Amino acid sequence: MTQLIYVPDDASALSVGAGEVAAAISAEIIKRGLDAKLIRTGSRGMFWLEPLVEFATPQGRSGFGPVGVADVAALFDSAPHPLALGLVEDIPYLKSQQRLTFARCGITDPLSLQDYQAHGGLQGLRNALQMTPSSIVEQVIASGLRGRGGAGFPTGIKWRTVADTPAEQKYIVCNADEGDSGTFADRMLMEGDPFLLIEGMVIAGIAVGASKGFIYIRSEYPHAFAKMTRAIEIARREHLLGAAVLGSQYEFDLELRLGAGAYICGEETSLLESLEGKRGQVRPKPPLPAIAGLFGKPTVINNVLSLAAVPTILAEGAEFYRDFGSGRSRGTMPIQLAGNIKHGGLIERAFGLSLREIIEEYGGGTASGRPVRAAQVGGPLGSYWPARLFDTAFDYEAFAEKSGMIGHGGVVVFDDTVDLAKQARFALEFCAIESCGKCTPCRIGSTRGAETMDKIIQGEQVSENITLVRDLCEVLRDGSLCALGGLTPMPVLSALDHFPEDFRRHQQHEAAE
Amino acid sequence: MTVSANSRARAELDLDVVRDIAQQLHGLDGALLPILHAINDHFGYVDPRALPVIADVLNLTRAEVHGVVSFYHDFRTAPAGRHVVKICRAEACQAMGCDRVIADLEAALNVTLGGTSADAQVTLEAVYCLGNCALSPVALIDGELYGRIDAARALARVGK
């Protein structure tokens, strides 16, 4: 029987040599004249083990990692390999997860529609085709799915608004402008299971009466862009996209668009402006994009992970999905563990596990071996958390209660060498670099804030300047049009509140205080 | 793709080619960004002299086109060096010491972030997140992603 061997073709895996390892395996197969086939997959999301090589066995897939080119030849010997990990599914990091959205990622060939269907793909769409559009929307509402991009708005409610707004043309827009540091779930999904996103968007189109969709991918993701391009070509050829979706009366087609290096375009109205070929400047709301969105038409705009959750909901039912989670946070969340962490990667779990479980049990502490001092959760606009708050449950409400947010699910870990005053300064600097310039608090306040932070770091009138920064944060929070200006205070104030000592390090020569 | 082919030889500015590219793509909804990407790819930058041509094809003002070009970090207004090193300086990479890597690269190449080395071989730029945050620090060198990068490895990739 042909020996099947799997090596990821995910950008992260490639960044540490998966391409070279795959080439070495192919060469070894030829050299030894083996009856073996190499299959390129997405990543399992255990990045400290990449490049992770898997061999099919009767018991399941047996893993080896991290594999270098020099380790390849011995993979084919009968002697036990020093990098052997046993069955991949039994690795505790993976085994304890509840993978719904990422069920296929790292397992299937991302560009094989046959493989996709053999692993449960298209069942959601097939079910949807038997339902009325309004009952699809009701299922999504009943599932409790909330926007995974950061804002957490109920996805189904958005869909219902678009469905109820009459128009000749409506659009589905996928926000794949995943700009938050510490996040990579959208990228992994687009590279590892692109048909899932396409299926989710087709279902959305049917549900609200939209015949066209756009996926806006950031230019920092060339590999994801290339994978999605090929997946869309295949989907068209196999009539998953086109004039008659899977032979039905529904029409739906997709176009990919490339961002151009602007963080603000992850904000939905700014993204729509960019898609229209304009500067990515934020639009005031109302009107909501659901009423007047892309080119002024009713538009569903959802994050990759929100759309990718939909096929599971339609395949397994709203109740199945809703049964995962806690409180008003239903379903699973792909959490991304990053930064100074021993075992960084993707953890898909029902809402409700604690930050401590994520960082200590999954993450295994820092990569540097030093104590964990802080974690920033929810991207560059998220709070810095001190270790004493790590027992907070990972859900929308529990985080909001402690003045934080889960955002897009990124957790960036720092060891005890971090200087939170510098991190607060960076948050303001980043806001200044990425501000679209539409509203004054964000455009100017961020620059003044970074300057004031410089003074604090230099020990100049520290108390007065801290008061000034807090005051400025209030203006940014209350006076900005969108989340960039509105949430930049979150990392700044959380650093000030939880790590005040870092702001007073250079204060000693200030006698008056 | 802007980032995929940074090291290949670039075409000299030819306004007829600019017009051809713009005309080929102008039927797309919201065609300006795809056109600018195509021009940026073809020539390696968007020459200010190309703007009136694009404006003419799309029936926009030059100011509108200039506004879009200047808004986005990806569109260069002058050619980059032969190699482009984009190094991430967002939080996850900060947590793993990207500032050190950047300082080492700046010293080795004698440039500051955003600059090009005197021999026009290497442009060093900051980028904010490449989505490889579990393998920080991260760089994108001539369109290829590198995890756990250090200055020596980055320099080796660009022949320094």
XYZ file of C-alpha atoms in Angstrom:
673
model
C 0.000 0.000 0.000
C 1.143 3.507 -0.745
C 2.664 5.200 2.276
C 1.088 8.619 2.724
C 3.319 11.352 4.163
C 2.070 14.794 5.158
C 4.040 18.040 5.360
C 2.396 21.440 5.924
C 2.402 24.052 3.190
C 1.421 26.731 5.710
C 3.355 30.019 5.662
C 4.479 29.611 9.283
C 5.735 26.075 8.666
C 7.464 27.263 5.486
C 9.090 30.081 7.452
C 11.056 27.503 9.436
C 11.909 25.212 6.540
C 8.886 23.022 5.676
C 9.513 23.578 1.962
C 13.071 22.256 2.155
C 11.921 19.320 4.287
C 9.210 18.437 1.766
C 11.759 18.527 -1.057
C 14.110 16.291 0.923
C 11.297 13.801 1.549
C 10.420 13.696 -2.153
C 14.074 13.078 -2.998
C 14.318 10.324 -0.383
C 11.210 8.607 -1.764
C 12.783 8.522 -5.229
C 16.192 7.510 -3.927
C 14.763 4.563 -2.031
C 12.272 3.694 -4.767
C 9.414 3.729 -2.263
C 5.724 3.460 -2.935
C 4.965 6.669 -1.064
C 3.089 9.886 -1.705
C 3.765 13.302 -0.205
C 0.695 15.411 0.551
C 0.937 19.084 1.478
C -1.554 20.174 4.135
C -2.269 23.207 6.298
C -0.743 23.403 9.751
C -2.058 21.744 12.900
C -1.158 24.948 14.671
C 1.528 23.574 16.982
C 4.188 25.858 15.668
C 7.016 24.874 17.981
C 6.841 21.457 16.287
C 7.044 22.844 12.748
C 8.080 21.519 10.357
C 5.826 18.690 11.547
C 5.990 15.598 9.336
C 3.252 12.978 9.608
C 3.180 9.385 8.369
C -0.115 7.559 7.907
C -0.286 4.371 9.990
C -3.169 1.968 10.662
C -3.539 3.562 14.132
C -3.564 7.144 12.857
C -1.012 9.716 11.823
C 2.344 9.404 13.455
C 4.219 12.683 13.883
C 7.832 13.866 13.857
C 8.944 17.367 14.652
C 10.495 19.795 14.414
C 12.135 18.118 11.418
C 15.156 19.574 9.663
C 16.492 18.457 6.291
C 19.214 16.447 8.058
C 16.567 14.462 9.954
C 14.691 13.329 6.859
C 16.591 10.193 5.788
C 16.197 8.576 9.221
C 12.405 9.003 8.999
C 12.459 6.122 6.537
C 14.617 3.818 8.671
C 13.072 1.217 10.917
C 14.927 2.419 14.013
C 12.994 4.748 16.357
C 13.468 8.386 15.351
C 14.577 10.865 18.033
C 11.941 13.369 16.869
C 9.050 10.888 17.066
C 5.973 12.378 18.743
C 3.666 9.382 18.598
C 0.166 9.772 17.248
C -0.432 13.432 16.449
C -4.056 13.305 17.611
C -2.863 12.145 21.033
C -0.559 15.112 21.637
C -2.247 16.750 24.673
C -2.125 20.239 23.108
C -4.310 18.977 20.268
C -6.274 16.281 22.038
C -7.789 18.662 24.582
C -9.052 21.059 21.908
C -12.572 21.317 20.520
C -11.912 21.875 16.876
C -14.994 22.786 14.885
C -13.738 25.511 12.551
C -10.245 24.036 12.389
C -11.417 20.412 12.246
C -9.747 19.783 8.883
C -6.818 22.179 9.102
C -3.527 20.284 8.944
C -5.288 17.064 7.994
C -6.590 17.525 4.468
C -5.080 18.750 1.225
C -6.391 22.346 1.244
C -6.899 22.392 -2.523
C -8.693 19.066 -2.849
C -12.441 19.520 -2.936
C -12.781 15.719 -2.769
C -10.755 15.632 0.422
C -12.844 18.499 1.788
C -16.076 16.604 1.179
C -14.666 13.339 2.492
C -14.077 15.162 5.789
C -17.568 16.616 6.111
C -17.199 19.645 3.847
C -20.204 21.058 1.937
C -22.696 19.376 4.272
C -23.644 22.783 5.679
C -24.247 24.195 2.213
C -26.222 21.138 1.113
C -28.450 21.543 4.163
C -28.796 25.259 3.479
C -29.937 24.561 -0.063
C -32.885 22.604 1.391
C -33.899 25.529 3.622
C -35.521 28.891 3.025
C -33.106 31.833 3.206
C -34.854 33.192 6.294
C -34.533 29.903 8.138
C -30.785 29.905 7.408
C -30.589 33.339 9.043
C -32.635 32.053 11.995
C -30.225 29.141 12.453
C -27.259 31.496 12.575
C -29.058 33.729 15.094
C -30.003 30.705 17.204
C -26.412 29.455 17.226
C -25.377 32.531 19.214
C -22.451 33.159 16.837
C -20.875 36.558 17.422
C -18.376 38.366 15.225
C -14.953 36.826 15.635
C -13.150 39.858 14.222
C -13.217 41.657 17.536
C -16.452 43.542 18.005
C -18.505 40.470 18.935
C -21.708 41.652 17.275
C -24.230 38.824 16.689
C -23.581 37.586 13.152
C -27.132 36.451 12.477
C -28.613 39.843 13.416
C -26.324 41.480 10.865
C -27.475 38.972 8.266
C -31.146 39.585 9.072
C -30.719 43.330 8.561
C -29.207 42.735 5.125
C -31.840 40.119 4.255
C -34.624 42.549 5.215
C -33.199 45.461 3.208
C -34.501 45.284 -0.354
C -31.946 45.965 -3.104
C -31.096 44.711 -6.574
C -27.517 44.025 -5.586
C -26.194 42.973 -2.193
C -22.709 41.905 -1.214
C -20.940 39.542 1.150
C -17.562 40.928 2.177
C -15.051 38.873 4.078
C -12.681 40.839 6.238
C -9.376 38.976 5.935
C -7.317 42.012 6.899
C -6.025 40.256 10.002
C -3.700 42.986 11.226
C -3.601 42.360 14.974
C -0.224 41.314 16.248
C -0.447 37.876 17.806
C -3.165 36.640 15.471
C -2.854 34.222 12.593
C -6.053 32.150 12.639
C -7.485 33.748 9.495
C -4.240 33.115 7.668
C -4.042 29.509 8.838
C -7.615 28.874 7.802
C -7.265 30.422 4.348
C -4.096 28.424 3.747
C -5.245 25.221 5.406
C -8.959 24.944 4.605
C -9.939 27.606 2.055
C -13.098 25.839 0.889
C -14.579 26.281 4.368
C -14.451 30.059 3.983
C -15.876 29.828 0.470
C -18.687 27.566 1.728
C -19.485 29.989 4.548
C -19.657 32.909 2.130
C -21.893 31.015 -0.307
C -24.280 30.196 2.551
C -24.270 33.869 3.590
C -25.044 34.879 0.010
C -27.999 32.515 -0.200
C -29.273 33.597 3.219
C -29.370 37.323 2.484
C -29.873 37.336 -1.285
C -26.395 38.419 -2.354
C -24.901 37.103 -5.573
C -21.418 38.503 -5.170
C -18.741 38.397 -2.532
C -15.324 39.914 -1.979
C -12.507 38.637 0.202
C -10.170 41.436 1.237
C -6.822 39.891 2.173
C -3.964 41.928 3.569
C -0.858 42.137 1.392
C 1.262 40.846 4.280
C -0.291 37.437 3.517
C 0.976 36.603 0.005
C 0.778 32.886 0.647
C -2.841 32.998 1.814
C -3.709 35.146 -1.190
C -2.178 32.588 -3.555
C -3.984 29.669 -1.867
C -7.353 31.422 -1.900
C -6.859 32.352 -5.564
C -6.397 28.705 -6.489
C -9.234 27.545 -4.251
C -11.643 29.982 -5.915
C -10.597 28.743 -9.376
C -11.295 25.172 -8.287
C -14.603 26.162 -6.667
C -15.707 27.785 -9.932
C -14.709 24.752 -11.964
C -16.634 22.450 -9.614
C -19.695 24.756 -9.568
C -19.423 25.573 -5.907
C -19.276 29.126 -7.236
C -20.986 30.469 -10.322
C -24.397 30.868 -11.920
C -25.887 27.756 -10.319
C -24.308 26.884 -6.969
C -24.145 23.053 -6.827
C -26.821 22.967 -9.520
C -29.298 25.062 -7.518
C -31.160 28.230 -8.543
C -28.709 30.352 -6.531
C -25.950 32.397 -8.110
C -22.840 33.361 -6.181
C -19.349 34.358 -7.211
C -16.308 35.603 -5.364
C -13.530 38.065 -6.063
C -10.287 38.352 -4.131
C -8.789 41.722 -3.359
C -5.420 42.565 -1.952
C -4.984 45.187 0.771
C -2.084 47.579 0.600
C -0.546 47.697 4.051
C -3.000 49.740 6.091
C -3.998 48.404 9.519
C -7.073 50.621 9.550
C -8.555 48.666 6.645
C -9.426 45.957 9.151
C -12.087 48.383 10.369
C -15.178 47.474 8.397
C -16.144 50.830 6.900
C -12.545 51.628 6.058
C -12.249 48.249 4.356
C -15.318 49.051 2.248
C -13.778 52.372 1.197
C -10.602 50.543 0.231
C -12.549 47.965 -1.793
C -14.167 50.850 -3.634
C -10.691 52.012 -4.622
C -10.435 54.897 -2.197
C -8.295 55.925 0.747
C -9.138 53.593 3.597
C -10.829 56.231 5.691
C -13.463 55.371 8.236
C -17.085 56.172 7.454
C -19.365 57.550 10.133
C -22.129 55.159 11.168
C -25.053 55.278 10.513
C -25.712 54.220 7.886
C -24.728 50.695 8.861
C -22.970 48.672 6.160
C -25.885 46.238 6.431
C -28.118 48.991 4.985
C -25.672 50.953 2.826
C -22.310 49.214 2.571
C -20.126 48.417 -0.426
C -20.957 50.773 -3.313
C -23.883 51.904 -1.178
C -25.549 48.465 -1.280
C -26.632 46.317 1.677
C -23.540 44.392 2.705
C -22.742 41.597 5.108
C -19.210 42.211 6.313
C -17.839 39.461 8.528
C -14.483 38.231 9.697
C -12.977 35.038 8.221
C -13.637 33.047 11.408
C -17.278 34.167 11.655
C -17.989 33.056 8.083
C -15.986 29.855 8.573
C -18.085 28.936 11.626
C -21.289 28.990 9.559
C -20.880 25.677 7.662
C -20.582 23.822 10.994
C -23.731 25.511 12.297
C -25.684 24.524 9.191
C -24.223 21.014 9.093
C -24.678 20.152 12.768
C -27.470 22.517 13.780
C -27.614 25.716 15.802
C -28.021 23.832 19.078
C -24.881 21.793 18.554
C -22.855 24.968 18.157
C -24.613 26.857 20.948
C -23.920 24.028 23.394
C -20.259 25.007 23.377
C -19.272 28.053 25.389
C -20.280 29.999 28.473
C -22.718 32.809 29.273
C -23.463 34.869 26.180
C -20.294 33.672 24.451
C -21.414 30.654 22.487
C -19.483 28.213 20.360
C -15.746 27.856 20.074
C -13.012 30.457 19.763
C -9.764 29.884 17.901
C -7.295 31.373 20.385
C -3.853 32.261 19.095
C -0.977 32.013 21.505
C 2.083 34.027 20.532
C 5.044 36.153 21.493
C 7.441 34.961 24.173
C 5.864 31.551 24.633
C 7.278 28.044 24.633
C 4.382 26.333 22.856
C 2.824 28.944 20.626
C 0.003 28.041 18.314
C -3.695 27.756 17.688
C -6.038 26.554 20.413
C -9.687 26.152 19.437
C -11.773 25.687 22.537
C -15.234 26.534 23.784
C -15.332 29.947 25.451
C -14.724 29.912 29.177
C -11.249 28.491 29.758
C -8.968 30.761 31.750
C -6.047 32.810 30.523
C -3.906 30.808 32.942
C -4.826 27.534 31.245
C -3.974 29.077 27.891
C -0.627 30.533 28.888
C 0.611 27.996 31.424
C -0.963 24.675 30.448
C -1.004 25.056 26.689
C 1.827 27.540 26.378
C 4.150 25.987 28.936
C 5.447 29.406 30.016
C 7.835 31.672 28.159
C 10.248 30.735 25.386
C 13.000 32.592 27.233
C 12.449 30.523 30.380
C 11.916 33.678 32.443
C 8.713 34.348 34.437
C 5.621 35.548 32.561
C 4.964 39.155 33.520
C 2.206 40.285 31.171
C 0.007 39.196 28.313
C -1.644 41.445 25.786
C -4.946 39.985 24.684
C -6.959 41.080 21.657
C -4.307 42.676 19.473
C -2.590 46.072 19.631
C -5.804 47.658 20.956
C -6.238 45.069 23.708
C -5.344 45.272 27.380
C -2.116 44.231 29.036
C -2.957 41.665 31.711
C -0.868 41.050 34.811
C -0.376 37.455 35.970
C -2.678 38.007 38.962
C -5.666 38.378 36.602
C -4.892 35.257 34.573
C -7.797 33.385 36.154
C -10.209 35.475 34.111
C -12.388 33.294 31.883
C -11.865 33.755 28.160
C -15.231 35.096 27.039
C -16.580 38.415 25.781
C -18.305 39.488 29.013
C -15.738 38.308 31.564
C -13.049 40.198 29.693
C -15.155 43.340 29.294
C -15.855 43.279 33.036
C -12.137 43.667 33.701
C -11.734 46.439 31.099
C -10.317 44.123 28.465
C -11.478 42.455 25.280
C -10.823 39.165 23.571
C -10.758 40.845 20.184
C -9.734 38.408 17.476
C -8.379 35.972 20.054
C -4.688 36.807 20.056
C -2.696 36.325 23.271
C 0.815 37.808 23.219
C 2.993 36.801 26.152
C 5.862 38.853 27.605
C 8.486 37.825 30.145
C 9.764 39.941 33.041
C 12.092 41.989 30.844
C 9.139 43.875 29.356
C 8.803 47.589 30.093
C 5.099 48.435 30.086
C 5.767 52.160 29.776
C 7.462 51.439 26.461
C 4.552 49.202 25.432
C 2.094 52.004 26.273
C 4.192 54.373 24.207
C 4.193 51.898 21.322
C 0.383 51.631 21.422
C 0.152 55.386 20.880
C 2.893 55.380 18.235
C 1.130 52.577 16.375
C -2.124 54.543 16.469
C -0.275 57.539 15.026
C 1.272 55.459 12.227
C -1.982 53.732 11.306
C -4.545 56.471 11.942
C -6.567 57.171 8.807
C -6.638 60.847 9.721
C -10.399 61.242 9.601
C -10.950 62.341 13.178
C -8.805 64.639 15.295
C -8.517 62.734 18.601
C -6.962 59.765 16.841
C -4.878 61.663 14.289
C -3.351 64.210 16.644
C -4.018 62.738 20.067
C -1.950 59.665 19.288
C 1.109 61.740 18.352
C 0.771 63.991 21.402
C 0.284 60.882 23.528
C 3.489 59.263 22.282
C 5.381 62.513 22.938
C 3.994 62.682 26.463
C 4.947 59.065 27.047
C 8.497 59.957 25.966
C 8.571 62.562 28.717
C 7.335 60.046 31.277
C 9.955 57.531 30.174
C 12.620 60.220 30.536
C 11.345 60.998 34.033
C 10.058 64.474 33.211
C 7.187 65.685 35.437
C 5.932 62.145 35.674
C 2.784 62.661 37.748
C 1.554 65.600 35.686
C 2.268 63.797 32.455
C 0.501 60.638 33.600
C -2.558 62.779 34.369
C -2.233 64.243 30.878
C -2.016 60.812 29.246
C -5.083 59.615 31.166
C -6.949 62.728 30.128
C -5.923 62.249 26.510
C -7.044 58.632 26.642
C -10.474 59.788 27.715
C -10.668 62.086 24.698
C -9.515 59.329 22.369
C -12.007 56.853 23.826
C -14.990 59.180 23.721
C -14.179 61.297 20.702
C -12.918 58.890 18.034
C -15.027 57.632 15.167
C -13.810 54.039 15.203
C -12.095 51.431 17.333
C -8.529 52.468 16.430
C -8.707 55.736 18.302
C -11.438 54.493 20.616
C -9.521 51.478 21.879
C -5.907 52.673 21.820
C -6.475 53.801 25.430
C -7.035 50.161 26.406
C -3.379 49.024 26.223
C -2.219 52.409 27.584
C -4.532 52.529 30.596
C -4.198 48.824 31.418
C -0.416 49.234 31.452
C -0.797 52.272 33.724
C -3.304 50.572 36.029
C -1.617 47.182 36.343
C 2.060 48.110 36.020
C 2.379 51.624 37.513
C 5.935 50.950 38.689
C 7.157 50.872 35.073
C 6.043 54.462 34.584
C 7.975 55.765 37.555
C 11.341 54.131 36.952
C 13.103 57.352 36.082
C 11.268 59.570 38.483
C 13.903 59.771 41.226
C 15.467 63.062 40.125
C 12.089 64.717 40.436
C 12.248 66.219 43.909
C 8.901 67.967 43.906
C 6.866 64.771 43.707
C 1.214 40.868 -5.611
C 3.434 43.581 -4.283
C 5.600 41.445 -2.181
C 6.220 38.352 -4.227
C 8.783 39.551 -6.689
C 10.836 42.228 -5.059
C 14.159 40.851 -6.176
C 13.430 40.531 -9.860
C 14.716 43.097 -12.316
C 12.259 45.938 -12.817
C 10.984 47.490 -15.990
C 11.800 51.131 -16.774
C 8.853 53.485 -16.534
C 6.815 53.364 -19.732
C 3.599 55.381 -19.716
C 2.109 53.272 -22.519
C 2.479 50.221 -20.295
C 0.860 52.156 -17.432
C -2.080 52.947 -19.696
C -2.325 49.319 -20.845
C -2.391 48.048 -17.267
C -4.989 50.619 -16.239
C -7.166 49.841 -19.239
C -6.958 46.105 -18.681
C -8.194 46.422 -15.094
C -10.481 49.430 -15.221
C -13.590 47.290 -15.605
C -13.226 45.896 -12.090
C -15.405 47.318 -9.338
C -13.205 49.722 -7.390
C -10.363 49.274 -9.876
C -7.859 51.774 -8.487
C -6.177 49.530 -5.914
C -5.754 46.579 -8.288
C -4.308 48.968 -10.895
C -1.861 50.487 -8.416
C -0.822 47.028 -7.256
C -0.210 45.938 -10.841
C 1.879 49.030 -11.574
C 3.776 48.713 -8.299
C 4.519 45.071 -9.228
C 5.550 45.787 -12.776
C 7.824 48.758 -12.181
C 8.655 48.162 -8.536
C 7.059 51.481 -7.547
C 4.346 53.912 -8.602
C 6.061 56.756 -10.398
C 4.337 60.126 -9.870
C 4.353 60.513 -13.662
C 2.010 57.534 -13.897
C -0.727 59.235 -11.902
C -2.181 61.478 -14.641
C -2.442 58.447 -16.935
C -4.286 56.381 -14.315
C -6.518 59.342 -13.489
C -7.376 59.740 -17.160
C -8.320 56.072 -17.614
C -10.488 55.994 -14.472
C -11.948 59.464 -14.986
C -10.641 60.595 -11.613
C -8.663 63.688 -10.673
C -4.906 63.407 -10.189
C -5.462 64.523 -6.611
C -7.769 61.579 -5.977
C -5.216 59.115 -7.326
C -2.391 60.765 -5.414
C -4.495 60.622 -2.251
C -4.896 56.880 -2.591
C -1.243 56.220 -3.471
C -0.035 58.205 -0.488
C -2.507 56.597 1.926
C -1.226 53.029 1.634
C 2.159 51.877 2.911
C 2.609 49.379 0.056
C 2.822 51.839 -2.803
C 6.344 53.142 -3.253
C 6.980 56.414 -5.016
C 10.605 55.531 -5.781
C 12.285 52.204 -6.574
C 13.392 50.044 -3.660
C 16.747 48.312 -3.321
C 17.394 45.018 -5.074
C 16.319 43.132 -1.947
C 13.545 44.196 0.387
C 13.694 43.118 4.026
C 10.472 43.772 5.890
C 10.905 43.193 9.555
C 8.005 42.959 11.954
C 8.019 45.353 14.878
C 4.592 44.563 16.311
C 4.032 43.342 19.869
C 4.582 39.595 19.479
C 7.920 40.227 17.782
C 8.789 42.870 20.389
C 8.287 40.208 23.045
C 10.969 38.157 21.280
C 13.490 40.925 20.797
C 12.841 42.322 17.324
C 14.275 45.679 18.418
C 17.661 44.002 18.783
C 17.395 42.419 15.317
C 16.425 45.754 13.801
C 19.320 47.558 15.519
C 21.767 44.911 14.290
C 20.465 45.156 10.731
C 20.565 48.942 10.773
C 24.168 48.830 11.941
C 25.238 46.169 9.444
C 23.586 47.879 6.478
C 24.232 51.418 7.669
C 20.590 52.422 7.142
C 17.645 53.332 9.325
C 14.271 51.620 9.002
C 12.652 52.767 5.775
C 15.998 53.382 4.087
C 18.016 51.694 1.339
C 21.684 50.779 1.657
C 24.180 53.002 -0.181
C 24.889 50.279 -2.746
C 21.110 50.079 -3.483
C 21.174 46.383 -2.621
C 18.890 46.305 0.415
C 15.842 48.248 1.546
C 15.000 47.750 5.210
C 11.392 48.387 6.220
C 9.170 47.967 9.243
C 5.989 45.950 8.939
C 3.301 45.456 11.560
C 2.499 41.772 11.809
C 3.107 39.049 9.249
C 0.836 36.521 10.974
C 3.669 34.266 12.133
C 3.523 35.370 15.755
C 4.225 31.983 17.351
C 7.634 31.956 15.625
C 8.760 35.526 16.349
C 10.835 37.478 15.444
C 9.634 37.401 11.859
C 10.754 38.932 8.575
C 9.537 38.906 4.999
C 12.556 38.923 2.697
C 11.856 39.328 -1.017
C 8.400 37.919 -0.430
C 9.555 34.881 1.565
C 8.547 34.524 5.200
C 11.170 33.713 7.835
C 10.432 32.739 11.426
C 12.802 33.025 14.411
C 14.954 35.331 12.348
C 18.150 36.976 13.516
C 20.276 39.590 11.801
C 22.906 37.131 10.560
C 20.320 34.936 8.857
C 18.566 37.921 7.310
C 21.858 39.310 5.995
C 22.802 35.934 4.541
C 19.539 35.893 2.589
C 20.418 39.161 0.895
C 24.035 38.251 0.208
C 25.561 40.398 2.957
